[in-house]
Amino acid sequence: MTTDGTVLSTERLRRARFAVAAVFCVHGAVTGSFATRIPWIQEHAGVSAGQLGLALAFPALGASLAMPLAGAVAHRLGARTALRALLALWTMSLTLPSLAPNVWGLCAALFVYGATSGMSDVAMNALGVETENRLGRSIMSSLHGMWSVGALVGSAAGTVAAHLGGDARIHHLLAALALTALGLLFCQGVLDLRSAADEEPPPRFALPPKSALVIGAIGFCGVFAEGASLDWSAVYLRDELGSSAGLAAASTTAFALTMAVARLVGDRVVDRFGAVRTVRVGGAAATLGGVLVVLAPHAAVAMAGFGLMGLGVAVVVPLAFAAAARSGPNPSQAIAGVATITYTSGLIAPSAIGGIADATSLVASFGLVTVLCLGLVAGAGVLGRRRGTAAAPSGGNSPARSTAP
């Protein structure tokens, strides 16, 4: 039952869940489509490895600056219309990086790419949390699992295009058009939440609330471990354990696969054991995985360790977003705050691991990752459901109403 008395049937809520899951899949497919064509984009823009590294910092910068605006957009347009507009901007931004003629054009393109990604990310997570609240059971983990599925589909298509020697400008234009059409179609099925007529709009730009900072710290630990493992696991096996290139690459696959599977089945675990216990056990598994990586005498042990880390941190970010939405009266602002912190973690993790490795070793770098995984065990309590916090819409402060499509 919504605040205006409108009853949403179980079937309607199920359709809304599948619709928002499809939106997550579309969002992930954009990321996968872009990532596989980075070598083509680098060659086309004529940038060095160092310049590419600089440019690849701009998506996180754009996202961090733009995400706090998502709440104001949702308040003004309504959650469904806001998601439709922001997702379309994100899918069409896929065309920009491959058009960049030089490093500065690439930086600008990736800034826009990141800004639209971040705002649509906040909008879809806020709607996902609201759908979860109305269903009365956990769905956020599987939604993020669908994002991973979309990323895998997008990267598979990109791999085929790259193998065939396709021009990334054409590939990304076709992909953007197809994903935009799919995104607009799927957005029709999500909940249509609107702010009450007498509700004050959220600030166009606001610092994250204190509650988001505490919850964001947990997200920071999870995303740092995720980013470090994805970017450095193959290098770790090659440089520290003397593995072949193929076996080293398989370690990254093991991490990504365990993470995707854990997210797809994580909701059942969360519903049975609760968010706090799930993250504590996951943190313990990730910590054990980090210990195996640091002490690994050969590649098989390290691969098992990376797999355990993927399993352990998989549900941290979905549960952090859900906890943020319950932490105060403005879910979008809180989710934007947590998302900003996690994006920042994803930005600094790869360079931090590299810096520590240069000063000491990769073993020491993953010692830090292990400590952060242990932080998940210690801090999981902040993810518990807060008493007296009503479900709130993604578009701003409650109350709000939901209208049928």
Short mmCIF file of C-alpha atoms in Angstrom, two decimals:
data_model
loop_
_atom_site.label_atom_id
_atom_site.label_comp_id
_atom_site.label_asym_id
_atom_site.label_seq_id
_atom_site.Cartn_x
_atom_site.Cartn_y
_atom_site.Cartn_z
CA MET A 1 0.00 0.00 0.00
CA THR A 2 1.35 3.37 -0.96
CA THR A 3 0.90 6.56 1.04
CA ASP A 4 -1.99 7.71 -1.10
CA GLY A 5 -3.88 4.46 -0.58
CA THR A 6 -3.17 2.94 -4.00
CA VAL A 7 -2.74 -0.82 -3.78
CA LEU A 8 0.00 -2.38 -5.85
CA SER A 9 -0.69 -6.03 -6.61
CA THR A 10 1.92 -8.72 -6.15
CA GLU A 11 1.93 -9.26 -9.90
CA ARG A 12 2.55 -5.54 -10.50
CA LEU A 13 5.45 -5.57 -8.05
CA ARG A 14 6.89 -8.67 -9.73
CA ARG A 15 6.77 -6.90 -13.10
CA ALA A 16 8.45 -3.88 -11.54
CA ARG A 17 11.20 -6.12 -10.17
CA PHE A 18 11.89 -7.72 -13.53
CA ALA A 19 11.80 -4.32 -15.22
CA VAL A 20 14.36 -2.79 -12.88
CA ALA A 21 16.51 -5.94 -13.18
CA ALA A 22 16.49 -5.49 -16.96
CA VAL A 23 17.52 -1.85 -16.48
CA PHE A 24 20.50 -3.00 -14.40
CA CYS A 25 21.42 -5.41 -17.21
CA VAL A 26 21.30 -2.62 -19.80
CA HIS A 27 23.44 -0.40 -17.59
CA GLY A 28 26.06 -3.13 -17.24
CA ALA A 29 26.06 -3.85 -20.97
CA VAL A 30 27.23 -0.28 -21.67
CA THR A 31 30.23 -0.77 -19.38
CA GLY A 32 31.12 -4.11 -20.97
CA SER A 33 30.78 -2.67 -24.47
CA PHE A 34 33.15 0.17 -23.66
CA ALA A 35 35.78 -1.83 -21.78
CA THR A 36 36.49 -4.27 -24.61
CA ARG A 37 37.22 -1.48 -27.10
CA ILE A 38 39.64 0.53 -24.96
CA PRO A 39 42.66 -0.65 -27.02
CA TRP A 40 40.96 0.58 -30.24
CA ILE A 41 40.07 3.89 -28.59
CA GLN A 42 43.64 4.33 -27.33
CA GLU A 43 45.07 3.73 -30.79
CA HIS A 44 42.49 5.94 -32.52
CA ALA A 45 43.10 8.86 -30.13
CA GLY A 46 46.87 8.36 -30.29
CA VAL A 47 47.38 8.38 -26.52
CA SER A 48 50.16 6.77 -24.53
CA ALA A 49 49.62 4.33 -21.67
CA GLY A 50 50.15 7.12 -19.16
CA GLN A 51 47.69 9.42 -20.94
CA LEU A 52 45.16 6.60 -21.08
CA GLY A 53 45.54 6.11 -17.34
CA LEU A 54 44.82 9.82 -16.85
CA ALA A 55 41.77 9.70 -19.10
CA LEU A 56 40.39 6.62 -17.32
CA ALA A 57 40.25 8.61 -14.08
CA PHE A 58 37.65 10.96 -15.59
CA PRO A 59 34.64 8.59 -15.48
CA ALA A 60 34.94 8.34 -11.70
CA LEU A 61 35.46 12.10 -11.45
CA GLY A 62 32.37 12.82 -13.55
CA ALA A 63 30.29 10.31 -11.61
CA SER A 64 31.36 11.66 -8.22
CA LEU A 65 30.41 15.22 -9.17
CA ALA A 66 27.12 14.37 -10.89
CA MET A 67 25.61 11.72 -8.61
CA PRO A 68 24.40 14.18 -5.95
CA LEU A 69 22.21 15.79 -8.65
CA ALA A 70 20.16 12.63 -9.23
CA GLY A 71 17.80 13.24 -6.31
CA ALA A 72 16.81 16.68 -7.60
CA VAL A 73 16.17 15.26 -11.08
CA ALA A 74 13.97 12.48 -9.67
CA HIS A 75 12.05 14.97 -7.51
CA ARG A 76 11.33 17.21 -10.48
CA LEU A 77 10.49 14.56 -13.07
CA GLY A 78 9.34 11.58 -11.03
CA ALA A 79 11.37 8.43 -10.55
CA ARG A 80 10.32 6.64 -13.75
CA THR A 81 10.76 9.63 -16.08
CA ALA A 82 14.06 10.53 -14.42
CA LEU A 83 15.38 6.99 -14.87
CA ARG A 84 14.21 6.93 -18.48
CA ALA A 85 16.02 10.20 -19.28
CA LEU A 86 19.20 9.46 -17.32
CA LEU A 87 19.52 5.90 -18.65
CA ALA A 88 19.12 7.15 -22.24
CA LEU A 89 21.85 9.74 -21.68
CA TRP A 90 24.09 6.99 -20.31
CA THR A 91 23.50 4.53 -23.15
CA MET A 92 24.04 7.22 -25.81
CA SER A 93 27.21 8.45 -24.09
CA LEU A 94 28.76 5.14 -25.17
CA THR A 95 29.31 6.73 -28.58
CA LEU A 96 31.53 9.55 -27.27
CA PRO A 97 34.90 7.95 -26.30
CA SER A 98 35.47 6.33 -29.71
CA LEU A 99 35.01 9.74 -31.37
CA ALA A 100 37.73 11.43 -29.30
CA PRO A 101 40.58 12.73 -31.51
CA ASN A 102 43.15 13.19 -28.73
CA VAL A 103 43.75 12.79 -25.01
CA TRP A 104 41.83 15.94 -24.02
CA GLY A 105 38.85 14.97 -26.14
CA LEU A 106 38.97 11.53 -24.52
CA CYS A 107 39.07 13.05 -21.04
CA ALA A 108 36.02 15.20 -21.85
CA ALA A 109 34.14 12.26 -23.37
CA LEU A 110 34.87 10.04 -20.38
CA PHE A 111 33.82 12.77 -17.96
CA VAL A 112 30.38 12.88 -19.61
CA TYR A 113 30.34 9.07 -19.79
CA GLY A 114 31.00 8.87 -16.04
CA ALA A 115 28.55 11.62 -15.09
CA THR A 116 25.64 10.00 -16.92
CA SER A 117 26.65 6.60 -15.57
CA GLY A 118 26.65 7.86 -11.99
CA MET A 119 23.30 9.65 -12.15
CA SER A 120 21.52 6.73 -13.81
CA ASP A 121 23.22 4.41 -11.29
CA VAL A 122 21.73 6.35 -8.38
CA ALA A 123 18.28 6.46 -10.00
CA MET A 124 18.10 2.74 -10.71
CA ASN A 125 19.47 1.74 -7.29
CA ALA A 126 16.95 3.98 -5.54
CA LEU A 127 14.12 2.38 -7.52
CA GLY A 128 15.58 -1.04 -6.80
CA VAL A 129 15.56 -0.33 -3.05
CA GLU A 130 11.96 0.94 -3.19
CA THR A 131 10.88 -2.17 -5.10
CA GLU A 132 12.67 -4.33 -2.53
CA ASN A 133 10.92 -2.53 0.34
CA ARG A 134 7.48 -3.04 -1.21
CA LEU A 135 8.13 -6.70 -2.00
CA GLY A 136 9.29 -7.25 1.58
CA ARG A 137 12.29 -9.35 0.60
CA SER A 138 15.84 -8.82 -0.60
CA ILE A 139 16.40 -8.26 -4.33
CA MET A 140 19.36 -5.85 -4.43
CA SER A 141 22.00 -8.56 -4.69
CA SER A 142 20.35 -10.16 -7.72
CA LEU A 143 19.89 -6.74 -9.32
CA HIS A 144 23.62 -6.17 -9.13
CA GLY A 145 24.07 -9.72 -10.39
CA MET A 146 22.05 -8.73 -13.45
CA TRP A 147 24.39 -5.77 -13.89
CA SER A 148 27.26 -8.27 -14.01
CA VAL A 149 25.35 -10.36 -16.55
CA GLY A 150 24.87 -7.27 -18.70
CA ALA A 151 28.56 -6.43 -18.45
CA LEU A 152 29.45 -9.96 -19.56
CA VAL A 153 27.04 -9.76 -22.52
CA GLY A 154 28.36 -6.35 -23.54
CA SER A 155 31.96 -7.49 -23.27
CA ALA A 156 31.24 -10.67 -25.24
CA ALA A 157 29.74 -8.62 -28.08
CA GLY A 158 32.66 -6.22 -27.90
CA THR A 159 35.13 -9.10 -28.04
CA VAL A 160 33.48 -10.39 -31.21
CA ALA A 161 33.54 -6.90 -32.76
CA ALA A 162 37.21 -6.47 -31.86
CA HIS A 163 38.08 -9.93 -33.21
CA LEU A 164 36.44 -9.02 -36.51
CA GLY A 165 38.39 -5.77 -36.63
CA GLY A 166 35.24 -3.64 -36.45
CA ASP A 167 35.42 0.13 -36.14
CA ALA A 168 34.52 0.99 -32.53
CA ARG A 169 32.64 4.09 -33.68
CA ILE A 170 30.20 1.94 -35.65
CA HIS A 171 30.09 -0.78 -33.00
CA HIS A 172 29.33 1.69 -30.22
CA LEU A 173 26.75 3.59 -32.26
CA LEU A 174 24.83 0.40 -33.00
CA ALA A 175 25.17 -0.80 -29.42
CA ALA A 176 24.04 2.58 -28.06
CA LEU A 177 20.96 2.66 -30.26
CA ALA A 178 19.98 -0.90 -29.34
CA LEU A 179 20.59 -0.40 -25.60
CA THR A 180 18.75 2.93 -25.59
CA ALA A 181 15.70 1.32 -27.18
CA LEU A 182 15.80 -1.56 -24.70
CA GLY A 183 16.30 0.81 -21.78
CA LEU A 184 13.30 2.95 -22.74
CA LEU A 185 11.19 -0.20 -23.10
CA PHE A 186 12.19 -1.65 -19.73
CA CYS A 187 11.75 1.68 -17.91
CA GLN A 188 8.04 1.49 -18.71
CA GLY A 189 7.67 -1.30 -16.17
CA VAL A 190 9.40 0.25 -13.14
CA LEU A 191 7.49 1.87 -10.29
CA ASP A 192 6.32 5.40 -11.03
CA LEU A 193 7.12 7.27 -7.82
CA ARG A 194 6.42 10.97 -7.51
CA SER A 195 7.05 13.46 -4.75
CA ALA A 196 4.07 14.83 -2.85
CA ALA A 197 2.81 18.23 -3.96
CA ASP A 198 3.78 19.92 -0.69
CA GLU A 199 7.20 18.30 -0.49
CA GLU A 200 10.23 20.56 -0.60
CA PRO A 201 12.70 19.61 -3.33
CA PRO A 202 16.06 18.25 -2.25
CA PRO A 203 19.06 20.53 -2.80
CA ARG A 204 20.51 20.38 -6.28
CA PHE A 205 23.87 19.58 -4.78
CA ALA A 206 24.47 18.47 -1.21
CA LEU A 207 27.19 16.76 0.74
CA PRO A 208 26.47 13.14 1.69
CA PRO A 209 24.62 12.77 5.01
CA LYS A 210 26.59 11.44 7.98
CA SER A 211 24.73 8.13 7.82
CA ALA A 212 25.97 7.64 4.25
CA LEU A 213 29.56 8.24 5.33
CA VAL A 214 29.45 5.40 7.86
CA ILE A 215 27.74 3.00 5.49
CA GLY A 216 29.96 4.18 2.66
CA ALA A 217 33.02 3.09 4.64
CA ILE A 218 31.82 -0.50 4.37
CA GLY A 219 31.21 -0.04 0.66
CA PHE A 220 34.70 1.45 0.36
CA CYS A 221 36.27 -1.71 1.81
CA GLY A 222 34.29 -4.00 -0.49
CA VAL A 223 34.93 -2.00 -3.67
CA PHE A 224 38.63 -1.57 -2.87
CA ALA A 225 39.01 -5.35 -2.62
CA GLU A 226 36.98 -5.78 -5.80
CA GLY A 227 38.95 -3.24 -7.83
CA ALA A 228 42.31 -4.47 -6.58
CA SER A 229 41.50 -8.09 -7.39
CA LEU A 230 40.06 -7.42 -10.84
CA ASP A 231 42.94 -5.21 -11.94
CA TRP A 232 45.87 -6.93 -10.23
CA SER A 233 45.07 -10.62 -9.76
CA ALA A 234 46.52 -11.62 -13.13
CA VAL A 235 49.64 -9.51 -12.53
CA TYR A 236 49.99 -11.07 -9.07
CA LEU A 237 50.01 -14.62 -10.43
CA ARG A 238 52.40 -13.69 -13.23
CA ASP A 239 54.91 -11.65 -11.22
CA GLU A 240 54.76 -13.22 -7.76
CA LEU A 241 54.10 -16.87 -8.65
CA GLY A 242 55.54 -17.13 -12.17
CA SER A 243 52.30 -18.28 -13.79
CA SER A 244 51.66 -18.33 -17.52
CA ALA A 245 49.64 -15.55 -19.11
CA GLY A 246 46.66 -17.86 -19.63
CA LEU A 247 46.63 -19.11 -16.05
CA ALA A 248 47.08 -15.57 -14.73
CA ALA A 249 44.08 -14.38 -16.75
CA ALA A 250 42.05 -17.28 -15.37
CA SER A 251 42.49 -15.89 -11.86
CA THR A 252 40.63 -12.74 -12.88
CA THR A 253 37.91 -14.87 -14.43
CA ALA A 254 37.62 -16.89 -11.22
CA PHE A 255 37.15 -13.73 -9.19
CA ALA A 256 34.56 -12.22 -11.56
CA LEU A 257 32.66 -15.50 -11.87
CA THR A 258 32.35 -16.13 -8.13
CA MET A 259 31.23 -12.53 -7.66
CA ALA A 260 28.53 -12.76 -10.34
CA VAL A 261 27.20 -16.10 -9.05
CA ALA A 262 27.20 -14.88 -5.45
CA ARG A 263 25.21 -11.79 -6.41
CA LEU A 264 22.63 -13.78 -8.32
CA VAL A 265 21.96 -16.10 -5.37
CA GLY A 266 22.75 -13.61 -2.60
CA ASP A 267 19.18 -12.47 -2.00
CA ARG A 268 18.15 -15.89 -0.68
CA VAL A 269 21.07 -15.80 1.75
CA VAL A 270 20.24 -12.27 2.89
CA ASP A 271 16.55 -13.12 3.38
CA ARG A 272 17.48 -16.11 5.53
CA PHE A 273 20.37 -14.74 7.57
CA GLY A 274 20.04 -10.95 7.32
CA ALA A 275 22.35 -8.33 5.87
CA VAL A 276 24.63 -8.02 8.90
CA ARG A 277 25.36 -11.73 9.28
CA THR A 278 25.75 -12.18 5.53
CA VAL A 279 28.36 -9.42 5.27
CA ARG A 280 30.19 -10.66 8.36
CA VAL A 281 30.46 -14.18 6.99
CA GLY A 282 31.32 -12.80 3.55
CA GLY A 283 33.98 -10.57 5.08
CA ALA A 284 35.44 -13.56 6.90
CA ALA A 285 35.52 -15.53 3.63
CA ALA A 286 37.16 -12.59 1.82
CA THR A 287 39.71 -12.24 4.64
CA LEU A 288 40.55 -15.94 4.39
CA GLY A 289 40.87 -15.48 0.64
CA GLY A 290 43.28 -12.58 1.17
CA VAL A 291 45.39 -14.67 3.54
CA LEU A 292 45.55 -17.47 0.95
CA VAL A 293 46.66 -14.97 -1.71
CA VAL A 294 49.36 -13.46 0.50
CA LEU A 295 50.70 -16.85 1.66
CA ALA A 296 50.13 -18.77 -1.59
CA PRO A 297 53.04 -21.08 -2.47
CA HIS A 298 51.67 -21.67 -5.97
CA ALA A 299 49.01 -20.46 -8.39
CA ALA A 300 46.18 -22.82 -7.41
CA VAL A 301 46.11 -21.53 -3.84
CA ALA A 302 46.15 -17.91 -5.00
CA MET A 303 43.31 -18.56 -7.45
CA ALA A 304 41.26 -20.12 -4.66
CA GLY A 305 41.99 -17.05 -2.58
CA PHE A 306 40.83 -14.65 -5.29
CA GLY A 307 37.71 -16.75 -5.76
CA LEU A 308 36.94 -16.52 -2.04
CA MET A 309 37.41 -12.76 -2.12
CA GLY A 310 34.97 -12.46 -5.01
CA LEU A 311 32.48 -14.59 -3.10
CA GLY A 312 32.95 -12.59 0.09
CA VAL A 313 32.62 -9.03 -1.23
CA ALA A 314 29.93 -9.68 -3.85
CA VAL A 315 26.92 -8.48 -1.86
CA VAL A 316 28.59 -5.62 0.02
CA VAL A 317 27.71 -2.82 -2.40
CA PRO A 318 24.07 -3.88 -3.00
CA LEU A 319 23.51 -4.11 0.76
CA ALA A 320 25.26 -0.79 1.35
CA PHE A 321 22.89 0.91 -1.11
CA ALA A 322 19.88 -0.72 0.56
CA ALA A 323 21.09 0.35 4.02
CA ALA A 324 21.71 3.90 2.79
CA ALA A 325 18.14 4.19 1.53
CA ARG A 326 16.86 3.20 4.98
CA SER A 327 19.21 5.52 6.86
CA GLY A 328 17.35 8.80 6.45
CA PRO A 329 14.46 10.68 4.86
CA ASN A 330 16.11 11.20 1.45
CA PRO A 331 17.09 7.85 -0.12
CA SER A 332 18.52 9.34 -3.33
CA GLN A 333 20.84 11.66 -1.43
CA ALA A 334 22.03 8.86 0.84
CA ILE A 335 22.52 6.44 -2.06
CA ALA A 336 24.39 9.15 -3.98
CA GLY A 337 26.65 9.63 -0.95
CA VAL A 338 27.44 5.92 -0.68
CA ALA A 339 27.89 5.66 -4.45
CA THR A 340 30.31 8.60 -4.42
CA ILE A 341 32.43 6.91 -1.75
CA THR A 342 32.42 3.56 -3.57
CA TYR A 343 33.30 5.20 -6.90
CA THR A 344 36.18 6.94 -5.17
CA SER A 345 37.34 3.62 -3.77
CA GLY A 346 37.21 2.06 -7.22
CA LEU A 347 39.23 4.99 -8.54
CA ILE A 348 42.04 4.88 -6.01
CA ALA A 349 42.30 1.10 -5.48
CA PRO A 350 44.26 0.20 -8.65
CA SER A 351 46.75 3.06 -8.25
CA ALA A 352 47.10 2.47 -4.50
CA ILE A 353 47.92 -1.19 -5.08
CA GLY A 354 50.47 -0.19 -7.71
CA GLY A 355 52.04 2.45 -5.47
CA ILE A 356 52.42 0.07 -2.54
CA ALA A 357 53.80 -2.60 -4.87
CA ASP A 358 56.41 -0.19 -6.21
CA ALA A 359 57.48 0.74 -2.69
CA THR A 360 57.36 -2.80 -1.29
CA SER A 361 55.70 -5.68 -3.16
CA LEU A 362 52.37 -6.91 -4.46
CA VAL A 363 52.27 -9.27 -1.49
CA ALA A 364 52.23 -6.25 0.82
CA SER A 365 49.54 -4.63 -1.35
CA PHE A 366 47.23 -7.58 -0.89
CA GLY A 367 48.06 -7.57 2.80
CA LEU A 368 46.27 -4.19 2.86
CA VAL A 369 43.36 -5.67 0.90
CA THR A 370 43.11 -8.46 3.48
CA VAL A 371 42.94 -5.93 6.31
CA LEU A 372 40.13 -4.07 4.53
CA CYS A 373 38.24 -7.34 4.09
CA LEU A 374 38.56 -7.85 7.84
CA GLY A 375 37.00 -4.40 8.23
CA LEU A 376 33.82 -5.83 6.68
CA VAL A 377 33.55 -8.24 9.61
CA ALA A 378 34.02 -5.46 12.14
CA GLY A 379 31.73 -2.90 10.52
CA ALA A 380 28.88 -5.02 9.15
CA GLY A 381 26.54 -3.90 11.94
CA VAL A 382 25.88 -0.54 10.24
CA LEU A 383 24.02 -2.36 7.46
CA GLY A 384 21.21 -3.52 9.76
CA ARG A 385 17.69 -2.28 9.11
CA ARG A 386 16.94 0.81 11.17
CA ARG A 387 13.80 0.68 13.23
CA GLY A 388 11.18 3.24 12.52
CA THR A 389 12.47 4.03 9.04
CA ALA A 390 9.69 3.76 6.53
CA ALA A 391 10.22 2.85 2.93
CA ALA A 392 10.90 6.00 1.00
CA PRO A 393 10.78 6.83 -2.67
CA SER A 394 13.77 7.50 -4.81
CA GLY A 395 12.63 10.94 -5.79
CA GLY A 396 13.05 12.67 -2.47
CA ASN A 397 11.69 12.89 1.05
CA SER A 398 8.65 10.92 1.99
CA PRO A 399 5.73 10.98 1.65
CA ALA A 400 5.30 10.09 -1.97
CA ARG A 401 2.82 8.34 -4.15
CA SER A 402 3.06 5.57 -6.69
CA THR A 403 0.89 5.57 -9.77
CA ALA A 404 0.11 2.58 -11.89
CA PRO A 405 1.59 2.52 -15.40
#
